[in-house]
Amino acid sequence: MRVGVIGAGMYANLSLNNYVAAGVEVVSVCDVVPERAKAAAETFGVPNVDATHEELLERAEIDLVHVVVPPVYLATISRDVIAAGKNVLSEKPLGVSAEEAADLLQRAEAAGVVHAVGHEMRYDPLHRHAKNLVAEGFIGRPVVVNARDFTNYATNPKFSTFYSCWPRMVADGGGVMQQHLSHTIDLIQSIVGPITEATGRATTYQTTAQVLDPSISPAKLFELGAEAPTIGTVEVDGDDVVTVLATTATGAVLTVSSGWTVQHPTGLAWEIHGTEGILTLDGEGVLRGARSGEELRELTATEDVGVQGAPDLLRRCGLGVAEPMHLPFMFQEFARDLSQVIAGKRETGAYATFRDGLATRRAMDQVERSTVRA
Ligand SMILES: NC(=O)c1ccc[n+]([C@@H]2O[C@H](COP(=O)([O-])OP(=O)(O)OC[C@H]3O[C@@H](n4cnc5c(N)ncnc54)[C@H](O)[C@@H]3O)[C@@H](O)[C@H]2O)c1
């Protein structure tokens, strides 16, 4: 699989790092700030830098275009990618509204291209295992889901997210719901099916963010880490705490909560009660399950969905420790899966398609409409 990357900011650099680690060939990168594209290409050995995304799309050898720009530009560029007949990986969330997401889905299907949304957390082995168990009927029909994910990605300078301001601004598609809870909603939907009704509440309790020194390229954040220079603070209005109450197509009732500025991150955890059993994932990254009449016991992922040590992987991911989240493993699995589908070796993968992205977008739109901002 040969990839072109549009955008060379914080997450594009993380992605390039992971493409290299996964042995995926990246053909070209572009950014409206040319220095960023040049710095990323130099750092990760990408042979070409294009001046515009239109130029990048003219490269016949590119199989997949990864669109890694802020949310307000994702749909416009993804439409151009589809029009060029390229397979597309749009970052999350898909579009700024359900209408935009539906339009992207319709275009991608009509063009017959492979379409995916950047929800790499689906490739956590324990989640894949849980998804398979639910599909096999381990818990019967899911009836209640209670999930939460509390991190300090937006307030701990050890995370590169700390240095981006737009993810904290509503007008730019920021806020913890769009930027982080969207992953959790996608995960839970991938396990128990699509949400049909959603409502919620959100608030902002930390109203300032640090501004990265503009002379620092996002490619440098890897080595600088918590030492990256900032030039002051800016007022932000994006939600940093959110709770969603939802119902799925099969009648399961969900609560999903998230925050990314909490003082003591407790990580990702959930419980899924079914008509015939239960699955739980605790904040330490331990998956447990039981069928009716059984004692709750620890479950480990099967080899086909992951690696040994998966609980450790998830624990470190969910608790927001200093190192970059163990994103690499999940991202690399994602890239491998996508490349198999693009090569025609499999019809579908485990990734979120634009149809899944639309379901998440619909749920978030419903929550936005019902939220009164503090
Ligand atoms: N999947 C994940 O876990 C994950 C994590 C973080 C961010 N993201 C997503 O990645 C995207 C980028 O986030 P980020 O934190 O890297 O933002 P960023 O601001 O650090 O980088 C975005 C880059 O896009 C460039 N850009 C804007 N318009 C462009 C255009 N028309 N053509 C080319 N480049 C353009 C900007 O100059 C900037 O360098 C967002 O959509 C975000 O939601 C995903």
Short mmCIF file of C-alpha atoms and ligand atoms in Angstrom, two decimals:
data_model
loop_
_atom_site.label_atom_id
_atom_site.label_comp_id
_atom_site.label_asym_id
_atom_site.label_seq_id
_atom_site.Cartn_x
_atom_site.Cartn_y
_atom_site.Cartn_z
CA MET A 1 0.00 0.00 0.00
CA ARG A 2 1.39 3.41 -0.99
CA VAL A 3 0.06 6.32 1.02
CA GLY A 4 -0.20 10.07 0.50
CA VAL A 5 -0.67 12.20 3.62
CA ILE A 6 -2.54 15.51 3.50
CA GLY A 7 -1.65 17.68 6.50
CA ALA A 8 1.64 17.62 8.41
CA GLY A 9 0.55 18.67 11.87
CA MET A 10 0.62 16.90 15.21
CA TYR A 11 -1.32 13.75 14.32
CA ALA A 12 0.10 13.47 10.81
CA ASN A 13 3.58 13.27 12.34
CA LEU A 14 2.44 10.56 14.76
CA SER A 15 0.86 8.73 11.80
CA LEU A 16 4.01 9.02 9.67
CA ASN A 17 6.00 7.60 12.55
CA ASN A 18 3.65 4.63 12.62
CA TYR A 19 3.50 4.11 8.86
CA VAL A 20 7.29 3.86 8.89
CA ALA A 21 7.17 1.38 11.79
CA ALA A 22 4.52 -0.70 9.98
CA GLY A 23 6.64 -0.81 6.81
CA VAL A 24 4.04 1.15 4.83
CA GLU A 25 5.44 3.24 1.97
CA VAL A 26 4.50 6.92 2.21
CA VAL A 27 4.89 8.52 -1.22
CA SER A 28 4.19 12.17 -0.51
CA VAL A 29 3.05 14.66 2.10
CA CYS A 30 1.64 18.18 1.78
CA ASP A 31 0.55 21.00 4.07
CA VAL A 32 -0.67 24.55 3.53
CA VAL A 33 2.35 25.48 5.66
CA PRO A 34 5.10 24.13 3.35
CA GLU A 35 7.78 24.09 6.08
CA ARG A 36 5.71 21.60 8.05
CA ALA A 37 5.46 19.23 5.10
CA LYS A 38 9.22 19.56 4.48
CA ALA A 39 10.06 18.93 8.15
CA ALA A 40 7.79 15.87 8.28
CA ALA A 41 9.23 14.49 5.00
CA GLU A 42 12.79 14.94 6.29
CA THR A 43 12.00 13.40 9.67
CA PHE A 44 10.30 10.30 8.25
CA GLY A 45 12.11 9.84 4.94
CA VAL A 46 9.13 10.67 2.69
CA PRO A 47 10.54 11.13 -0.85
CA ASN A 48 8.13 13.83 -2.10
CA VAL A 49 6.55 17.04 -0.83
CA ASP A 50 3.63 18.45 -2.78
CA ALA A 51 2.60 22.10 -2.75
CA THR A 52 -1.15 21.38 -2.62
CA HIS A 53 -3.41 18.42 -1.98
CA GLU A 54 -4.58 18.62 -5.61
CA GLU A 55 -0.97 18.02 -6.73
CA LEU A 56 -0.65 15.09 -4.35
CA LEU A 57 -3.85 13.55 -5.77
CA GLU A 58 -2.34 13.58 -9.28
CA ARG A 59 0.20 10.94 -8.23
CA ALA A 60 -0.98 7.75 -9.90
CA GLU A 61 1.06 5.48 -7.58
CA ILE A 62 -0.85 6.50 -4.42
CA ASP A 63 -3.37 3.84 -3.26
CA LEU A 64 -4.59 5.48 -0.05
CA VAL A 65 -4.87 9.12 0.92
CA HIS A 66 -4.85 9.88 4.65
CA VAL A 67 -6.53 13.22 5.30
CA VAL A 68 -5.14 14.63 8.56
CA VAL A 69 -6.30 18.25 8.67
CA PRO A 70 -8.51 20.01 11.25
CA PRO A 71 -12.15 18.79 11.19
CA VAL A 72 -13.58 21.83 9.40
CA TYR A 73 -11.50 20.96 6.29
CA LEU A 74 -11.78 17.17 6.40
CA ALA A 75 -14.90 16.86 4.23
CA THR A 76 -13.83 19.26 1.46
CA ILE A 77 -10.52 17.48 1.01
CA SER A 78 -12.00 14.00 1.37
CA ARG A 79 -14.48 14.85 -1.42
CA ASP A 80 -11.51 15.75 -3.67
CA VAL A 81 -9.80 12.47 -2.76
CA ILE A 82 -12.91 10.48 -3.70
CA ALA A 83 -13.34 12.48 -6.92
CA ALA A 84 -9.75 11.53 -7.82
CA GLY A 85 -10.75 7.86 -7.44
CA LYS A 86 -8.43 7.26 -4.47
CA ASN A 87 -9.12 5.15 -1.39
CA VAL A 88 -9.62 7.50 1.55
CA LEU A 89 -8.82 7.48 5.26
CA SER A 90 -10.43 10.56 6.79
CA GLU A 91 -9.50 11.54 10.28
CA LYS A 92 -12.26 11.67 12.83
CA PRO A 93 -14.87 12.92 13.27
CA LEU A 94 -16.37 12.30 9.82
CA GLY A 95 -17.65 15.70 8.67
CA VAL A 96 -18.89 18.55 10.81
CA SER A 97 -22.53 17.38 10.60
CA ALA A 98 -24.51 14.23 9.82
CA GLU A 99 -25.46 15.77 6.44
CA GLU A 100 -21.80 16.19 5.53
CA ALA A 101 -20.96 12.66 6.70
CA ALA A 102 -23.89 11.19 4.72
CA ASP A 103 -22.74 13.04 1.62
CA LEU A 104 -19.22 11.62 2.01
CA LEU A 105 -20.57 8.09 2.45
CA GLN A 106 -22.74 8.41 -0.65
CA ARG A 107 -19.84 9.74 -2.74
CA ALA A 108 -17.39 7.07 -1.54
CA GLU A 109 -19.84 4.25 -2.24
CA ALA A 110 -20.73 5.64 -5.67
CA ALA A 111 -17.02 5.91 -6.55
CA GLY A 112 -16.34 2.37 -5.28
CA VAL A 113 -13.35 3.42 -3.19
CA VAL A 114 -12.31 1.95 0.17
CA HIS A 115 -13.36 4.41 2.89
CA ALA A 116 -12.24 4.49 6.51
CA VAL A 117 -12.33 6.84 9.52
CA GLY A 118 -9.33 7.23 11.85
CA HIS A 119 -10.64 5.26 14.82
CA GLU A 120 -7.51 3.22 15.51
CA MET A 121 -8.73 2.27 19.01
CA ARG A 122 -10.81 -0.47 17.33
CA TYR A 123 -7.50 -2.33 16.97
CA ASP A 124 -6.96 -2.74 20.67
CA PRO A 125 -6.88 -6.55 21.05
CA LEU A 126 -9.21 -6.60 24.04
CA HIS A 127 -11.84 -4.58 22.24
CA ARG A 128 -11.63 -6.82 19.20
CA HIS A 129 -11.95 -9.85 21.44
CA ALA A 130 -14.96 -8.35 23.25
CA LYS A 131 -16.57 -7.48 19.91
CA ASN A 132 -16.16 -11.07 18.70
CA LEU A 133 -17.54 -12.47 21.97
CA VAL A 134 -20.65 -10.29 21.71
CA ALA A 135 -21.10 -11.27 18.05
CA GLU A 136 -20.86 -14.96 19.05
CA GLY A 137 -23.63 -14.44 21.63
CA PHE A 138 -21.46 -14.72 24.77
CA ILE A 139 -23.67 -12.22 26.67
CA GLY A 140 -26.88 -12.72 24.67
CA ARG A 141 -28.46 -9.45 23.58
CA PRO A 142 -26.68 -6.38 25.03
CA VAL A 143 -29.10 -4.44 27.24
CA VAL A 144 -27.05 -1.88 29.22
CA VAL A 145 -23.64 -0.29 28.54
CA ASN A 146 -21.88 1.99 30.98
CA ALA A 147 -18.61 3.43 29.60
CA ARG A 148 -16.20 6.19 30.56
CA ASP A 149 -12.84 7.53 29.47
CA PHE A 150 -11.09 10.18 31.57
CA THR A 151 -7.64 11.38 30.53
CA ASN A 152 -5.46 14.48 30.84
CA TYR A 153 -4.37 14.61 27.18
CA ALA A 154 -5.34 18.30 26.96
CA THR A 155 -3.58 19.45 30.12
CA ASN A 156 -0.47 17.28 30.43
CA PRO A 157 2.46 18.74 28.44
CA LYS A 158 3.80 15.22 27.97
CA PHE A 159 1.11 14.72 25.30
CA SER A 160 1.36 16.55 21.99
CA THR A 161 -2.41 17.24 22.22
CA PHE A 162 -1.51 19.73 24.95
CA TYR A 163 0.09 22.00 22.33
CA SER A 164 -2.84 22.24 19.87
CA CYS A 165 -5.36 24.99 20.53
CA TRP A 166 -8.03 24.30 17.92
CA PRO A 167 -9.01 20.95 19.58
CA ARG A 168 -10.25 23.08 22.50
CA MET A 169 -12.35 25.47 20.33
CA VAL A 170 -15.97 24.75 19.35
CA ALA A 171 -15.83 26.69 16.07
CA ASP A 172 -12.85 24.61 14.92
CA GLY A 173 -14.52 21.24 15.58
CA GLY A 174 -12.82 20.89 18.95
CA GLY A 175 -14.03 19.80 22.36
CA VAL A 176 -13.61 16.48 24.10
CA MET A 177 -16.72 14.97 22.53
CA GLN A 178 -15.61 15.47 18.92
CA GLN A 179 -11.94 14.91 19.59
CA HIS A 180 -11.94 12.07 22.06
CA LEU A 181 -15.37 10.72 23.00
CA SER A 182 -15.99 10.10 19.29
CA HIS A 183 -13.45 7.24 19.61
CA THR A 184 -15.31 5.75 22.58
CA ILE A 185 -18.68 6.05 20.84
CA ASP A 186 -17.24 4.32 17.78
CA LEU A 187 -15.76 1.56 19.96
CA ILE A 188 -18.97 0.89 21.82
CA GLN A 189 -21.00 0.96 18.59
CA SER A 190 -18.57 -1.49 17.01
CA ILE A 191 -19.36 -3.88 19.87
CA VAL A 192 -23.11 -3.40 20.45
CA GLY A 193 -24.32 -1.89 17.17
CA PRO A 194 -25.28 1.58 15.97
CA ILE A 195 -26.78 4.26 18.20
CA THR A 196 -30.15 5.50 16.98
CA GLU A 197 -31.06 8.06 19.68
CA ALA A 198 -28.70 10.20 21.78
CA THR A 199 -28.81 13.11 24.16
CA GLY A 200 -26.27 14.52 26.58
CA ARG A 201 -24.68 17.28 28.58
CA ALA A 202 -21.31 18.94 28.23
CA THR A 203 -19.40 21.66 30.01
CA THR A 204 -16.04 23.45 29.98
CA TYR A 205 -14.30 23.72 33.29
CA GLN A 206 -10.78 24.59 32.15
CA THR A 207 -11.12 27.69 30.00
CA THR A 208 -7.51 28.35 28.98
CA ALA A 209 -4.98 26.49 26.85
CA GLN A 210 -1.26 26.98 26.26
CA VAL A 211 -0.11 28.20 22.86
CA LEU A 212 2.86 26.45 21.24
CA ASP A 213 5.67 28.70 20.03
CA PRO A 214 4.77 29.01 16.30
CA SER A 215 8.41 28.51 15.28
CA ILE A 216 8.22 24.90 16.57
CA SER A 217 7.29 22.31 13.95
CA PRO A 218 4.88 19.58 15.17
CA ALA A 219 7.56 17.09 14.01
CA LYS A 220 9.73 18.41 16.88
CA LEU A 221 7.16 17.62 19.57
CA PHE A 222 8.43 14.02 19.72
CA GLU A 223 11.85 15.02 20.96
CA LEU A 224 10.79 18.11 22.91
CA GLY A 225 7.90 16.48 24.78
CA ALA A 226 7.07 18.44 27.94
CA GLU A 227 9.95 20.85 27.18
CA ALA A 228 8.29 22.38 24.08
CA PRO A 229 8.24 26.20 24.40
CA THR A 230 4.90 27.99 24.71
CA ILE A 231 4.15 31.68 24.30
CA GLY A 232 1.23 32.19 26.67
CA THR A 233 -2.38 31.17 27.05
CA VAL A 234 -5.58 31.55 25.05
CA GLU A 235 -9.25 31.40 26.12
CA VAL A 236 -10.99 28.20 24.96
CA ASP A 237 -14.68 27.24 24.87
CA GLY A 238 -14.64 23.58 23.80
CA ASP A 239 -16.31 21.11 26.16
CA ASP A 240 -13.85 19.21 28.34
CA VAL A 241 -16.44 17.05 30.11
CA VAL A 242 -19.34 15.28 28.41
CA THR A 243 -21.90 12.60 29.20
CA VAL A 244 -23.98 10.90 26.53
CA LEU A 245 -27.18 8.93 27.09
CA ALA A 246 -28.14 6.81 24.10
CA THR A 247 -30.13 3.87 22.72
CA THR A 248 -28.96 1.42 20.05
CA ALA A 249 -30.92 -0.05 17.15
CA THR A 250 -31.41 -3.25 19.17
CA GLY A 251 -32.71 -1.37 22.22
CA ALA A 252 -29.59 -1.36 24.42
CA VAL A 253 -29.31 1.68 26.71
CA LEU A 254 -25.90 3.42 26.92
CA THR A 255 -24.20 5.99 29.09
CA VAL A 256 -20.79 7.17 27.88
CA SER A 257 -18.78 9.86 29.71
CA SER A 258 -15.47 11.47 28.92
CA GLY A 259 -13.15 14.24 30.01
CA TRP A 260 -9.60 15.18 29.02
CA THR A 261 -8.59 17.83 31.52
CA VAL A 262 -9.13 15.89 34.74
CA GLN A 263 -6.53 16.05 37.50
CA HIS A 264 -6.33 12.28 37.96
CA PRO A 265 -6.90 10.31 34.76
CA THR A 266 -8.71 7.03 35.36
CA GLY A 267 -8.62 5.74 31.79
CA LEU A 268 -11.05 3.84 29.64
CA ALA A 269 -13.46 1.39 31.26
CA TRP A 270 -16.86 -0.10 30.47
CA GLU A 271 -19.35 -2.77 31.39
CA ILE A 272 -21.80 -4.40 29.01
CA HIS A 273 -24.68 -6.34 30.53
CA GLY A 274 -26.54 -8.73 28.23
CA THR A 275 -29.56 -10.97 28.54
CA GLU A 276 -27.23 -13.92 29.21
CA GLY A 277 -24.01 -12.51 30.62
CA ILE A 278 -21.62 -9.64 31.19
CA LEU A 279 -18.33 -8.25 29.83
CA THR A 280 -16.33 -5.62 31.71
CA LEU A 281 -13.14 -3.72 31.03
CA ASP A 282 -11.67 -1.90 34.02
CA GLY A 283 -9.45 1.19 34.05
CA GLU A 284 -6.43 -1.04 34.58
CA GLY A 285 -7.08 -2.67 31.20
CA VAL A 286 -8.37 -6.02 32.44
CA LEU A 287 -11.19 -7.67 30.47
CA ARG A 288 -13.54 -9.93 32.44
CA GLY A 289 -16.64 -11.84 31.49
CA ALA A 290 -19.21 -14.36 32.66
CA ARG A 291 -22.26 -16.09 31.28
CA SER A 292 -25.42 -16.54 33.38
CA GLY A 293 -24.62 -18.51 36.53
CA GLU A 294 -20.82 -18.25 36.10
CA GLU A 295 -18.29 -16.37 38.24
CA LEU A 296 -16.74 -13.31 36.58
CA ARG A 297 -13.29 -14.32 35.23
CA GLU A 298 -10.45 -12.61 33.39
CA LEU A 299 -10.44 -13.06 29.61
CA THR A 300 -7.42 -12.65 27.35
CA ALA A 301 -7.47 -11.74 23.69
CA THR A 302 -7.11 -14.52 21.15
CA GLU A 303 -4.06 -14.59 18.90
CA ASP A 304 -5.97 -13.63 15.76
CA VAL A 305 -6.84 -10.19 17.14
CA GLY A 306 -3.72 -9.17 18.98
CA VAL A 307 -0.63 -9.78 20.98
CA GLN A 308 0.25 -11.26 24.32
CA GLY A 309 0.31 -8.57 27.00
CA ALA A 310 -2.78 -6.87 25.64
CA PRO A 311 -4.08 -5.86 29.11
CA ASP A 312 -0.82 -4.07 29.74
CA LEU A 313 -1.10 -2.30 26.41
CA LEU A 314 -4.55 -1.06 27.23
CA ARG A 315 -3.75 -0.08 30.79
CA ARG A 316 -1.01 2.19 29.60
CA CYS A 317 -3.18 3.55 26.83
CA GLY A 318 -6.15 4.34 29.03
CA LEU A 319 -4.39 5.81 32.01
CA GLY A 320 -2.65 8.54 30.08
CA VAL A 321 0.92 7.90 31.19
CA ALA A 322 3.84 9.88 29.84
CA GLU A 323 4.73 7.80 26.78
CA PRO A 324 2.71 8.24 23.58
CA MET A 325 -0.21 6.01 24.50
CA HIS A 326 0.70 2.79 22.75
CA LEU A 327 -1.02 4.21 19.76
CA PRO A 328 1.67 2.61 17.55
CA PHE A 329 0.41 -0.95 17.94
CA MET A 330 -3.21 -0.06 17.19
CA PHE A 331 -2.29 2.24 14.31
CA GLN A 332 -0.02 -0.33 12.69
CA GLU A 333 -2.70 -3.04 12.89
CA PHE A 334 -5.11 -0.55 11.31
CA ALA A 335 -2.68 0.16 8.45
CA ARG A 336 -2.08 -3.56 7.85
CA ASP A 337 -5.81 -4.35 7.83
CA LEU A 338 -6.56 -1.49 5.45
CA SER A 339 -3.76 -2.53 3.11
CA GLN A 340 -5.21 -6.08 2.89
CA VAL A 341 -8.60 -4.72 1.85
CA ILE A 342 -7.06 -2.27 -0.62
CA ALA A 343 -4.99 -5.10 -2.12
CA GLY A 344 -8.24 -7.09 -2.58
CA LYS A 345 -7.14 -9.87 -0.21
CA ARG A 346 -10.23 -9.35 1.97
CA GLU A 347 -13.57 -7.69 1.33
CA THR A 348 -13.87 -5.91 4.65
CA GLY A 349 -11.68 -5.00 7.62
CA ALA A 350 -12.17 -4.21 11.29
CA TYR A 351 -11.84 -0.47 10.70
CA ALA A 352 -14.63 2.10 10.95
CA THR A 353 -16.10 2.84 7.52
CA PHE A 354 -17.80 6.08 6.53
CA ARG A 355 -21.09 4.33 7.44
CA ASP A 356 -19.78 3.90 11.00
CA GLY A 357 -18.48 7.47 10.93
CA LEU A 358 -21.97 8.66 9.96
CA ALA A 359 -23.53 6.78 12.91
CA THR A 360 -21.08 8.44 15.32
CA ARG A 361 -21.65 11.83 13.69
CA ARG A 362 -25.44 11.45 14.02
CA ALA A 363 -25.14 10.60 17.71
CA MET A 364 -22.82 13.56 18.36
CA ASP A 365 -25.13 15.96 16.47
CA GLN A 366 -28.02 14.85 18.67
CA VAL A 367 -25.93 15.41 21.80
CA GLU A 368 -24.81 18.84 20.56
CA ARG A 369 -28.43 19.86 20.04
CA SER A 370 -29.41 18.76 23.54
CA THR A 371 -26.38 20.23 25.34
CA VAL A 372 -26.60 23.53 27.17
CA ARG A 373 -23.04 24.85 27.40
CA ALA A 374 -22.00 26.16 30.79
N1 LIG B 1 -7.13 9.30 15.24
C1 LIG B 1 -6.67 9.94 16.29
O1 LIG B 1 -6.42 9.35 17.34
C2 LIG B 1 -6.43 11.42 16.20
C3 LIG B 1 -5.67 12.07 17.18
C4 LIG B 1 -5.47 13.45 17.05
C5 LIG B 1 -6.03 14.15 15.99
N2 LIG B 1 -6.77 13.48 15.05
C6 LIG B 1 -7.37 14.20 13.91
O2 LIG B 1 -6.34 14.58 13.02
C7 LIG B 1 -6.66 15.80 12.39
C8 LIG B 1 -5.49 16.77 12.53
O3 LIG B 1 -5.28 17.04 13.90
P1 LIG B 1 -3.88 17.65 14.42
O4 LIG B 1 -3.93 17.61 15.90
O5 LIG B 1 -2.76 16.99 13.70
O6 LIG B 1 -4.00 19.16 13.94
P2 LIG B 1 -2.80 20.16 13.62
O7 LIG B 1 -3.40 21.52 13.68
O8 LIG B 1 -1.61 19.85 14.45
O9 LIG B 1 -2.42 19.80 12.12
C9 LIG B 1 -3.27 20.02 11.03
C10 LIG B 1 -2.42 20.40 9.82
O10 LIG B 1 -3.26 20.48 8.67
C11 LIG B 1 -2.75 21.54 7.87
N3 LIG B 1 -3.77 21.92 6.89
C12 LIG B 1 -4.89 22.64 7.07
N4 LIG B 1 -5.56 22.75 5.90
C13 LIG B 1 -4.86 22.07 4.97
C14 LIG B 1 -5.02 21.83 3.58
N5 LIG B 1 -6.08 22.33 2.91
N6 LIG B 1 -4.10 21.10 2.93
C15 LIG B 1 -3.03 20.62 3.59
N7 LIG B 1 -2.80 20.83 4.91
C16 LIG B 1 -3.71 21.54 5.58
C17 LIG B 1 -2.37 22.61 8.88
O11 LIG B 1 -1.48 23.56 8.33
C18 LIG B 1 -1.73 21.77 9.97
O12 LIG B 1 -0.33 21.62 9.79
C19 LIG B 1 -7.96 16.29 13.02
O13 LIG B 1 -9.04 16.03 12.16
C20 LIG B 1 -8.09 15.48 14.30
O14 LIG B 1 -9.43 15.24 14.66
C21 LIG B 1 -6.95 12.14 15.14
#
